[in-house]
């Protein structure tokens, strides 16, 4: 969005172990170090190390118009650069997840929330992807203006189509679970449910599994007769093809149940709906509230095998067509952004030097 909106970008950040550096649309990229899944102490030390070298590694560059600190660990690094460049460059705190450490009720949680409040003090704007993050946590940072930028897909990408609207009915319901695969409960539930349906339901997994969250992800999937893992995919290039291969998009996550997972609006809810897949959501979450406002998808109260069998297992061609048509009839702007949205975002960031800021906006 920043690039499409006309911004010139310098990127600096950590690379996750085992993940190749992405092809970023930036003029300059600096790798600050390597981090590992679920190794929080190591991530803290990586940030400490980066804080000692960040000015040396980036301070020689021309001062930017704005610094976007993506996630909590980048805030202290942004603060050091801001001070180096004279203390007047606006900082944007971009928070896309509320980490579990911030939500603990013990001394560790109190310390983390205190650090977040302290590091966010120099920020001029909060940018987040779900209104529930603001109402349930980020509002506690004080009178920091908030900008909602949802995880929508580029409108210029090719749109997919639900197989229920074109392909002959095979009698098989295909569920796609795509993206960051990190929820063990979802994997267990989909395996149990698909086995109980004896081939009537098939589950296709695509993306990057968080192997630290599973005892043996690949072995588990290989042993299940109706689960299939087809590897990673290119985003947004492959979205149309992978979502056009499934009827339903699994948009349920218990990774941080009751908190972050309840509040987030994940990429897959926009990607799947834009490309015609019928979203499956969990009642009581911000994701289900989103789909219910639009009148699309299927919401379940839990993911027990019997519940899934009643809600999904008996869907026939007529019902699938009706559900898919409801998704297709939605305004694409609910799930995608245009070039004008990108320009508006960049213009908003350019205006951060203004003294008068609205308390909350949506983009």
Coordinates of N, CA and C in Angstrom, one line a residue, residues 21-255:
X21 N 14.6 -14.1 2.8 CA 14.3 -12.6 2.7 C 13.3 -12.4 1.5
X22 N 12.2 -11.7 1.8 CA 11.2 -11.5 0.7 C 11.7 -10.5 -0.2
X23 N 11.1 -10.4 -1.4 CA 11.4 -9.4 -2.4 C 10.6 -8.2 -2.1
X24 N 11.2 -7.3 -1.4 CA 10.5 -6.1 -0.9 C 10.6 -4.9 -1.9
X25 N 9.5 -4.2 -2.1 CA 9.4 -3.0 -3.0 C 10.0 -1.8 -2.3
X26 N 11.3 -1.9 -2.0 CA 11.9 -0.8 -1.2 C 13.2 -0.3 -1.9
X27 N 13.6 0.9 -1.5 CA 14.9 1.4 -2.1 C 16.1 0.9 -1.3
X28 N 15.9 0.5 -0.1 CA 17.0 0.1 0.8 C 16.5 -0.9 1.9
X29 N 17.2 -2.0 2.1 CA 16.7 -2.9 3.2 C 17.9 -3.3 4.0
X30 N 17.7 -3.3 5.3 CA 18.7 -3.6 6.3 C 18.2 -4.7 7.2
X31 N 18.9 -5.8 7.3 CA 18.6 -6.9 8.2 C 19.2 -6.7 9.5
X32 N 18.4 -6.6 10.5 CA 18.9 -6.3 11.9 C 19.3 -7.5 12.7
X33 N 19.0 -8.7 12.2 CA 19.3 -9.9 12.9 C 18.3 -11.0 12.6
X34 N 18.5 -12.2 13.2 CA 17.7 -13.3 13.0 C 16.9 -13.7 14.3
X35 N 15.6 -14.0 14.2 CA 14.8 -14.4 15.3 C 14.2 -15.8 15.1
X36 N 13.7 -16.4 16.1 CA 13.2 -17.8 16.1 C 11.8 -17.9 16.7
X37 N 11.0 -18.8 16.1 CA 9.7 -19.0 16.6 C 9.7 -19.3 18.0
X38 N 8.8 -18.7 18.8 CA 8.5 -19.0 20.2 C 9.7 -18.9 21.2
X39 N 10.8 -18.2 20.7 CA 12.0 -18.1 21.6 C 12.0 -16.6 22.0
X40 N 11.2 -16.2 23.0 CA 11.0 -14.8 23.3 C 12.3 -14.2 23.9
X41 N 13.0 -14.9 24.7 CA 14.3 -14.4 25.3 C 15.2 -14.1 24.2
X42 N 15.3 -14.9 23.2 CA 16.2 -14.7 22.1 C 15.8 -13.4 21.3
X43 N 14.5 -13.2 21.1 CA 14.0 -12.1 20.4 C 14.3 -10.8 21.2
X44 N 14.2 -10.8 22.5 CA 14.6 -9.7 23.4 C 16.0 -9.3 23.2
X45 N 16.9 -10.3 23.2 CA 18.3 -10.1 23.1 C 18.7 -9.6 21.7
X46 N 17.9 -10.0 20.7 CA 18.1 -9.5 19.3 C 17.8 -8.0 19.2
X47 N 16.7 -7.6 19.9 CA 16.3 -6.2 19.9 C 17.3 -5.4 20.7
X48 N 17.8 -5.9 21.8 CA 18.9 -5.2 22.5 C 20.1 -5.0 21.7
X49 N 20.5 -6.1 21.0 CA 21.7 -6.0 20.1 C 21.4 -5.0 19.0
X50 N 20.2 -5.0 18.4 CA 19.9 -4.0 17.3 C 19.9 -2.6 17.8
X51 N 19.4 -2.4 19.1 CA 19.4 -1.1 19.6 C 20.8 -0.4 19.7
X52 N 21.8 -1.3 19.9 CA 23.1 -0.8 20.1 C 23.8 -0.4 18.7
X53 N 23.2 -1.0 17.6 CA 23.8 -0.7 16.3 C 22.9 0.0 15.3
X54 N 21.7 0.3 15.7 CA 20.7 0.8 14.8 C 21.1 2.2 14.2
X55 N 21.7 3.0 15.1 CA 22.1 4.4 14.6 C 23.2 4.2 13.6
X56 N 24.2 3.4 14.0 CA 25.3 3.2 13.1 C 24.9 2.6 11.7
X57 N 23.9 1.7 11.7 CA 23.5 1.1 10.5 C 22.5 1.9 9.7
X58 N 21.7 2.8 10.3 CA 20.7 3.5 9.5 C 20.9 5.0 9.7
X59 N 21.6 5.5 10.7 CA 21.7 6.9 11.0 C 22.3 7.7 9.9
X60 N 23.1 7.1 9.0 CA 23.8 7.9 7.9 C 22.8 8.2 6.8
X61 N 21.6 7.5 6.8 CA 20.7 7.8 5.7 C 20.0 9.1 5.9
X62 N 19.5 9.7 4.8 CA 18.7 10.9 4.9 C 17.5 10.7 5.9
X63 N 17.2 11.7 6.8 CA 16.1 11.5 7.7 C 14.8 11.3 6.9
X64 N 14.0 10.3 7.3 CA 12.7 10.1 6.6 C 11.6 11.1 7.1
X65 N 10.5 11.0 6.4 CA 9.4 11.9 6.8 C 8.6 11.3 8.0
X66 N 8.7 9.9 8.1 CA 7.9 9.2 9.1 C 8.6 7.9 9.4
X67 N 8.6 7.4 10.6 CA 9.1 6.1 11.0 C 7.9 5.2 11.4
X68 N 7.7 4.1 10.7 CA 6.7 3.2 11.1 C 7.3 2.0 11.9
X69 N 7.0 1.9 13.1 CA 7.5 0.8 14.0 C 6.5 -0.3 14.0
X70 N 6.8 -1.4 13.3 CA 5.8 -2.5 13.1 C 6.0 -3.4 14.3
X71 N 5.1 -3.5 15.2 CA 5.0 -4.3 16.4 C 5.9 -3.7 17.5
X72 N 5.7 -4.3 18.7 CA 6.2 -3.7 19.9 C 7.7 -3.6 19.9
X73 N 8.4 -4.6 19.5 CA 9.9 -4.6 19.6 C 10.6 -3.5 18.7
X74 N 9.8 -3.0 17.7 CA 10.4 -2.0 16.9 C 10.3 -0.6 17.5
X75 N 9.4 -0.4 18.5 CA 9.2 0.9 19.1 C 10.5 1.5 19.7
X76 N 11.2 0.7 20.5 CA 12.4 1.3 21.1 C 13.5 1.6 20.0
X77 N 13.5 0.8 19.0 CA 14.5 1.1 17.9 C 14.1 2.4 17.2
X78 N 12.8 2.5 16.9 CA 12.3 3.8 16.3 C 12.6 5.0 17.2
X79 N 12.5 4.8 18.5 CA 12.8 5.9 19.4 C 14.2 6.4 19.3
X80 N 15.1 5.4 19.2 CA 16.6 5.7 19.1 C 16.9 6.5 17.8
X81 N 16.2 6.1 16.7 CA 16.4 6.8 15.4 C 15.8 8.2 15.4
X82 N 14.6 8.2 16.1 CA 14.0 9.6 16.2 C 14.9 10.5 16.9
X83 N 15.5 10.1 18.0 CA 16.4 11.0 18.8 C 17.6 11.3 18.0
X84 N 18.1 10.4 17.2 CA 19.3 10.7 16.4 C 19.0 11.7 15.3
X85 N 17.8 11.7 14.8 CA 17.5 12.6 13.7 C 16.8 13.9 14.2
X86 N 17.0 14.2 15.5 CA 16.6 15.5 16.0 C 15.3 15.5 16.8
X87 N 14.7 14.3 17.0 CA 13.5 14.2 17.9 C 12.2 14.7 17.3
X88 N 12.1 15.1 16.0 CA 10.9 15.6 15.5 C 10.2 14.7 14.5
X89 N 10.9 13.7 14.0 CA 10.3 12.8 13.0 C 9.1 12.0 13.6
X90 N 7.9 12.0 13.1 CA 6.8 11.3 13.7 C 7.0 9.8 13.6
X91 N 6.6 9.1 14.7 CA 6.6 7.7 14.8 C 5.2 7.2 14.7
X92 N 5.0 6.1 13.9 CA 3.7 5.4 13.8 C 3.9 4.1 14.5
X93 N 3.1 3.7 15.5 CA 3.1 2.4 16.1 C 2.1 1.5 15.4
X94 N 2.7 0.6 14.6 CA 1.8 -0.3 13.8 C 1.7 -1.6 14.6
X95 N 0.5 -1.9 15.2 CA 0.3 -3.0 16.0 C -0.7 -4.0 15.4
X96 N -0.3 -5.1 14.9 CA -1.1 -6.1 14.2 C -1.5 -7.3 15.0
X97 N -0.9 -7.4 16.2 CA -1.2 -8.5 17.1 C -0.9 -8.0 18.5
X98 N -1.7 -8.5 19.5 CA -1.4 -8.2 20.9 C -0.7 -9.5 21.5
X99 N 0.5 -9.4 21.7 CA 1.3 -10.5 22.1 C 0.8 -11.0 23.5
X100 N 0.9 -12.3 23.7 CA 0.4 -12.9 24.9 C 1.1 -12.4 26.2
X101 N 2.4 -12.0 26.0 CA 3.1 -11.5 27.2 C 2.5 -10.2 27.7
X102 N 1.9 -9.4 26.8 CA 1.2 -8.1 27.2 C -0.1 -8.4 27.9
X103 N -0.6 -9.6 27.8 CA -1.9 -9.8 28.4 C -1.9 -10.7 29.7
X104 N -0.7 -11.0 30.1 CA -0.5 -11.7 31.3 C -0.9 -10.8 32.5
X105 N -1.4 -11.5 33.6 CA -1.9 -10.7 34.7 C -0.8 -10.6 35.8
X106 N 0.4 -11.2 35.6 CA 1.4 -11.2 36.6 C 2.4 -10.1 36.4
X107 N 3.5 -10.1 37.1 CA 4.4 -9.0 37.1 C 5.1 -8.9 35.7
X108 N 5.2 -10.0 35.0 CA 5.8 -9.9 33.6 C 4.8 -9.1 32.7
X109 N 3.5 -9.4 32.8 CA 2.5 -8.7 32.0 C 2.5 -7.2 32.4
X110 N 2.6 -6.9 33.6 CA 2.6 -5.5 34.1 C 3.8 -4.8 33.5
X111 N 5.0 -5.5 33.5 CA 6.2 -4.9 33.0 C 6.1 -4.7 31.5
X112 N 5.6 -5.6 30.8 CA 5.5 -5.5 29.4 C 4.5 -4.4 29.0
X113 N 3.4 -4.3 29.7 CA 2.5 -3.2 29.4 C 3.1 -1.8 29.7
X114 N 3.8 -1.8 30.8 CA 4.5 -0.5 31.1 C 5.5 -0.1 30.1
X115 N 6.3 -1.1 29.6 CA 7.2 -0.9 28.5 C 6.5 -0.4 27.3
X116 N 5.4 -1.0 26.9 CA 4.7 -0.5 25.7 C 4.2 0.9 25.9
X117 N 3.7 1.3 27.0 CA 3.2 2.6 27.3 C 4.4 3.6 27.2
X118 N 5.5 3.2 27.7 CA 6.7 4.1 27.7 C 7.2 4.3 26.3
X119 N 7.4 3.2 25.6 CA 8.0 3.2 24.2 C 7.0 3.9 23.2
X120 N 5.7 3.9 23.5 CA 4.7 4.5 22.6 C 4.6 6.0 22.8
X121 N 5.1 6.5 23.9 CA 4.9 7.9 24.2 C 5.4 8.8 23.1
X122 N 6.5 8.6 22.4 CA 6.9 9.5 21.3 C 6.1 9.3 20.0
X123 N 5.2 8.3 20.0 CA 4.4 8.0 18.8 C 3.4 9.1 18.5
X124 N 3.1 9.4 17.2 CA 2.1 10.4 16.8 C 0.8 9.7 16.4
X125 N 0.9 8.4 16.0 CA -0.2 7.7 15.5 C -0.1 6.2 15.8
X126 N -1.3 5.6 16.0 CA -1.4 4.2 16.2 C -2.1 3.6 14.9
X127 N -1.5 2.6 14.3 CA -2.1 2.0 13.1 C -2.3 0.5 13.4
X128 N -3.5 0.1 13.3 CA -3.9 -1.3 13.6 C -4.9 -1.9 12.6
X129 N -5.1 -3.2 12.7 CA -5.9 -3.9 11.7 C -7.3 -4.3 12.1
X130 N -7.6 -4.1 13.4 CA -8.9 -4.5 14.0 C -9.4 -3.5 15.0
X131 N -10.6 -3.1 15.0 CA -11.1 -2.2 16.0 C -11.1 -2.8 17.4
X132 N -11.2 -4.2 17.5 CA -11.2 -4.8 18.8 C -9.9 -4.7 19.5
X133 N -8.8 -4.6 18.7 CA -7.5 -4.3 19.3 C -7.5 -3.0 20.1
X134 N -8.2 -2.0 19.5 CA -8.2 -0.7 20.2 C -9.1 -0.8 21.4
X135 N -10.3 -1.3 21.3 CA -11.2 -1.3 22.4 C -10.8 -2.2 23.6
X136 N -10.0 -3.3 23.2 CA -9.7 -4.2 24.3 C -8.3 -4.1 24.9
X137 N -7.4 -3.3 24.2 CA -6.0 -3.2 24.7 C -5.4 -1.9 24.4
X138 N -5.3 -1.5 23.1 CA -4.5 -0.4 22.7 C -5.1 1.0 23.2
X139 N -6.4 1.0 23.5 CA -6.9 2.2 24.0 C -6.3 2.6 25.3
X140 N -5.6 1.7 26.0 CA -5.0 2.0 27.3 C -3.6 2.7 27.1
X141 N -3.2 2.9 25.9 CA -2.0 3.7 25.6 C -2.2 5.2 25.8
X142 N -3.4 5.6 26.0 CA -3.6 7.0 26.2 C -4.3 7.7 25.0
X143 N -4.3 9.0 24.9 CA -5.0 9.7 23.8 C -4.2 9.7 22.5
X144 N -3.8 8.5 22.0 CA -3.0 8.3 20.8 C -4.0 8.1 19.6
X145 N -4.0 9.0 18.6 CA -4.9 8.8 17.5 C -4.7 7.5 16.9
X146 N -5.8 6.9 16.4 CA -5.8 5.5 15.9 C -6.3 5.5 14.4
X147 N -5.6 4.8 13.6 CA -5.9 4.6 12.2 C -6.1 3.1 11.9
X148 N -7.3 2.8 11.4 CA -7.7 1.4 11.1 C -7.3 1.1 9.7
X149 N -6.4 0.2 9.4 CA -6.0 -0.2 8.1 C -6.2 -1.7 8.1
X150 N -7.2 -2.2 7.5 CA -7.5 -3.7 7.5 C -6.6 -4.4 6.6
X151 N -6.6 -5.8 6.8 CA -5.7 -6.6 6.0 C -6.3 -7.0 4.7
X152 N -6.7 -6.0 3.9 CA -7.3 -6.3 2.6 C -6.3 -6.6 1.5
X153 N -6.8 -7.2 0.4 CA -5.9 -7.6 -0.7 C -5.9 -6.5 -1.7
X154 N -4.9 -6.4 -2.6 CA -4.9 -5.5 -3.7 C -6.0 -5.7 -4.7
X155 N -6.7 -4.7 -5.0 CA -7.9 -4.9 -5.9 C -7.4 -5.3 -7.3
X156 N -6.2 -5.0 -7.7 CA -5.7 -5.3 -9.0 C -5.5 -6.7 -9.3
X157 N -5.5 -7.5 -8.2 CA -5.2 -9.0 -8.4 C -6.4 -9.6 -9.0
X158 N -6.2 -10.7 -9.7 CA -7.2 -11.5 -10.4 C -8.1 -12.1 -9.3
X159 N -9.5 -12.0 -9.5 CA -10.4 -12.6 -8.6 C -10.7 -14.0 -8.9
X160 N -10.8 -14.8 -7.8 CA -11.2 -16.2 -8.0 C -12.7 -16.4 -8.0
X161 N -13.1 -17.7 -8.0 CA -14.5 -18.0 -8.1 C -14.7 -19.3 -7.3
X162 N -15.8 -19.4 -6.5 CA -16.1 -20.6 -5.7 C -16.5 -21.7 -6.7
X163 N -15.9 -22.9 -6.5 CA -16.3 -24.0 -7.4 C -17.8 -24.3 -7.4
X164 N -18.5 -24.0 -6.3 CA -19.9 -24.2 -6.2 C -20.7 -23.5 -7.3
X165 N -20.1 -22.4 -7.8 CA -20.8 -21.5 -8.8 C -20.5 -21.9 -10.3
X166 N -19.6 -22.9 -10.5 CA -19.3 -23.2 -11.9 C -19.0 -24.7 -12.1
X167 N -18.2 -25.3 -11.3 CA -17.8 -26.7 -11.5 C -18.9 -27.6 -11.2
X168 N -19.0 -28.8 -11.8 CA -20.0 -29.8 -11.5 C -19.9 -30.2 -10.1
X169 N -21.0 -30.5 -9.5 CA -21.0 -31.0 -8.1 C -20.5 -32.4 -7.9
X170 N -19.4 -32.5 -7.2 CA -18.8 -33.8 -7.0 C -19.3 -34.5 -5.7
X171 N -20.1 -33.8 -4.9 CA -20.5 -34.3 -3.6 C -19.5 -34.2 -2.5
X172 N -18.3 -33.6 -2.8 CA -17.2 -33.4 -1.8 C -17.2 -31.9 -1.5
X173 N -17.1 -31.7 -0.2 CA -17.0 -30.3 0.3 C -15.5 -30.1 0.6
X174 N -14.9 -29.1 0.1 CA -13.5 -28.8 0.2 C -13.3 -27.6 1.1
X175 N -12.5 -27.7 2.2 CA -12.3 -26.6 3.1 C -10.8 -26.3 3.0
X176 N -10.5 -25.0 2.8 CA -9.2 -24.5 2.8 C -8.8 -23.7 4.0
X177 N -7.6 -24.1 4.6 CA -7.0 -23.4 5.7 C -5.7 -22.9 5.2
X178 N -5.6 -21.6 5.0 CA -4.4 -21.0 4.3 C -3.8 -19.9 5.2
X179 N -2.5 -19.7 5.1 CA -1.9 -18.6 5.7 C -0.9 -19.1 6.8
X180 N -0.8 -18.4 7.9 CA 0.0 -18.8 9.0 C -0.7 -19.9 9.8
X181 N -0.2 -21.2 9.7 CA -0.9 -22.3 10.3 C -0.2 -22.5 11.7
X182 N -1.0 -22.1 12.8 CA -0.4 -22.2 14.1 C -1.3 -22.7 15.2
X183 N -2.5 -23.1 14.8 CA -3.5 -23.5 15.7 C -3.7 -25.0 15.8
X184 N -3.2 -25.6 16.9 CA -3.3 -27.1 17.0 C -4.7 -27.5 17.1
X185 N -5.5 -26.8 17.8 CA -6.9 -27.2 18.0 C -7.7 -27.2 16.6
X186 N -7.4 -26.3 15.8 CA -8.0 -26.3 14.4 C -7.6 -27.5 13.7
X187 N -6.3 -27.9 13.7 CA -5.8 -29.0 13.0 C -6.4 -30.3 13.5
X188 N -6.5 -30.4 14.8 CA -7.1 -31.6 15.4 C -8.6 -31.7 15.0
X189 N -9.3 -30.6 15.1 CA -10.7 -30.6 14.8 C -11.0 -30.9 13.3
X190 N -10.2 -30.4 12.4 CA -10.4 -30.6 11.0 C -10.1 -32.1 10.7
X191 N -9.1 -32.7 11.3 CA -8.7 -34.1 11.1 C -9.9 -35.0 11.6
X192 N -10.4 -34.7 12.8 CA -11.4 -35.5 13.4 C -12.7 -35.4 12.6
X193 N -13.1 -34.2 12.2 CA -14.3 -34.0 11.4 C -14.2 -34.6 10.1
X194 N -13.1 -34.4 9.4 CA -13.0 -35.0 8.0 C -13.0 -36.5 8.0
X195 N -12.4 -37.1 9.1 CA -12.4 -38.6 9.2 C -13.8 -39.1 9.4
X196 N -14.6 -38.3 10.3 CA -16.0 -38.7 10.6 C -16.8 -38.6 9.4
X197 N -16.5 -37.8 8.4 CA -17.3 -37.6 7.2 C -16.9 -38.6 6.1
X198 N -15.9 -39.4 6.3 CA -15.5 -40.5 5.5 C -15.3 -40.1 4.0
X199 N -14.7 -38.9 3.8 CA -14.4 -38.5 2.4 C -15.4 -37.5 1.9
X200 N -16.5 -37.3 2.5 CA -17.4 -36.2 2.1 C -16.8 -34.8 2.2
X201 N -15.8 -34.7 3.2 CA -15.2 -33.4 3.4 C -13.7 -33.6 3.3
X202 N -13.0 -32.8 2.5 CA -11.6 -32.8 2.3 C -11.0 -31.4 2.8
X203 N -9.8 -31.5 3.4 CA -9.2 -30.2 3.9 C -7.9 -30.0 3.2
X204 N -7.7 -28.8 2.6 CA -6.5 -28.5 2.0 C -5.8 -27.4 2.8
X205 N -4.5 -27.7 3.2 CA -3.7 -26.7 4.0 C -2.7 -26.1 3.1
X206 N -2.5 -24.8 3.1 CA -1.5 -24.1 2.4 C -0.9 -23.0 3.3
X207 N 0.4 -22.7 3.1 CA 1.0 -21.7 3.8 C 2.2 -22.1 4.6
X208 N 2.4 -21.5 5.7 CA 3.6 -21.7 6.5 C 3.3 -22.2 7.9
X209 N 3.4 -23.5 8.2 CA 3.1 -24.0 9.5 C 4.1 -23.5 10.6
X210 N 3.6 -23.1 11.7 CA 4.5 -22.8 12.9 C 4.9 -24.1 13.5
X211 N 6.0 -24.7 13.1 CA 6.3 -26.1 13.5 C 6.5 -26.1 15.0
X212 N 6.8 -25.0 15.7 CA 7.0 -25.0 17.1 C 5.7 -25.3 17.9
X213 N 4.6 -25.1 17.2 CA 3.2 -25.2 17.8 C 2.7 -26.7 17.7
X214 N 3.3 -27.5 16.9 CA 2.9 -28.8 16.6 C 3.9 -29.9 16.9
X215 N 3.5 -31.0 17.4 CA 4.5 -32.0 17.8 C 5.2 -32.6 16.5
X216 N 4.4 -32.8 15.5 CA 4.9 -33.3 14.2 C 3.9 -33.0 13.1
X217 N 3.9 -31.7 12.7 CA 2.9 -31.2 11.7 C 2.8 -32.1 10.5
X218 N 4.0 -32.3 9.8 CA 3.9 -33.0 8.5 C 3.6 -34.5 8.7
X219 N 4.1 -35.1 9.8 CA 3.7 -36.5 10.0 C 2.2 -36.7 10.3
X220 N 1.7 -35.7 11.1 CA 0.3 -35.7 11.4 C -0.6 -35.6 10.2
X221 N -0.3 -34.7 9.3 CA -1.1 -34.4 8.1 C -1.0 -35.6 7.2
X222 N 0.2 -36.2 7.0 CA 0.4 -37.3 6.1 C -0.4 -38.5 6.6
X223 N -0.6 -38.6 7.9 CA -1.3 -39.8 8.4 C -2.8 -39.7 8.3
X224 N -3.3 -38.5 8.0 CA -4.7 -38.2 7.9 C -5.2 -38.4 6.5
X225 N -6.2 -39.2 6.3 CA -6.7 -39.6 4.9 C -7.3 -38.4 4.1
X226 N -7.9 -37.4 4.8 CA -8.6 -36.4 4.2 C -8.0 -35.0 4.4
X227 N -6.8 -34.9 4.9 CA -6.0 -33.7 5.0 C -4.9 -33.7 4.0
X228 N -4.6 -32.5 3.4 CA -3.5 -32.5 2.4 C -2.8 -31.1 2.6
X229 N -1.5 -31.2 2.7 CA -0.7 -29.9 2.8 C 0.0 -29.7 1.5
X230 N -0.3 -28.6 0.8 CA 0.3 -28.3 -0.5 C 1.3 -27.3 -0.5
X231 N 1.9 -27.0 0.7 CA 3.1 -26.1 0.8 C 2.7 -24.6 0.8
X232 N 3.8 -23.8 0.7 CA 3.6 -22.4 0.7 C 3.0 -21.9 -0.6
X233 N 2.6 -20.6 -0.6 CA 2.1 -20.0 -1.9 C 2.6 -18.6 -1.9
X234 N 2.5 -18.0 -3.1 CA 2.9 -16.6 -3.3 C 1.6 -15.7 -3.1
X235 N 1.9 -14.7 -2.3 CA 0.8 -13.7 -2.0 C 1.2 -12.4 -2.6
X236 N 0.3 -11.8 -3.5 CA -1.0 -12.2 -3.8 C -1.2 -13.1 -5.1
X237 N -0.1 -13.4 -5.7 CA -0.1 -14.1 -7.0 C -1.0 -15.3 -7.0
X238 N -0.9 -16.2 -6.0 CA -1.6 -17.5 -6.0 C -2.9 -17.5 -5.3
X239 N -3.3 -16.4 -4.8 CA -4.6 -16.4 -4.0 C -5.8 -16.8 -4.8
X240 N -5.9 -16.3 -6.0 CA -7.1 -16.7 -6.8 C -7.2 -18.2 -7.1
X241 N -6.0 -18.8 -7.4 CA -6.1 -20.2 -7.7 C -6.3 -21.1 -6.5
X242 N -5.7 -20.7 -5.4 CA -5.8 -21.6 -4.2 C -7.2 -21.5 -3.6
X243 N -7.8 -20.3 -3.6 CA -9.1 -20.2 -3.0 C -10.2 -20.7 -4.0
X244 N -9.9 -20.7 -5.3 CA -10.9 -21.2 -6.2 C -11.0 -22.7 -6.2
X245 N -10.1 -23.3 -5.5 CA -10.0 -24.8 -5.3 C -10.9 -25.3 -4.2
X246 N -11.4 -24.4 -3.3 CA -12.1 -24.8 -2.1 C -13.5 -24.1 -2.1
X247 N -14.4 -24.7 -1.3 CA -15.8 -24.1 -1.1 C -15.7 -23.2 0.1
X248 N -15.1 -23.7 1.2 CA -15.1 -23.0 2.5 C -13.7 -22.5 2.9
X249 N -13.6 -21.4 3.5 CA -12.3 -20.9 4.0 C -12.4 -20.9 5.6
X250 N -11.5 -21.7 6.2 CA -11.4 -21.8 7.6 C -10.8 -20.5 8.2
X251 N -11.6 -19.8 9.0 CA -11.1 -18.5 9.5 C -11.2 -18.5 11.1
X252 N -10.8 -19.7 11.6 CA -10.9 -19.9 13.1 C -9.5 -20.1 13.6
X253 N -9.2 -19.5 14.7 CA -7.8 -19.6 15.3 C -7.9 -19.5 16.8
X254 N -7.4 -20.6 17.5 CA -7.3 -20.6 18.9 C -5.9 -20.4 19.5
X255 N -5.0 -19.9 18.6 CA -3.6 -19.8 19.0 C -3.5 -19.0 20.3

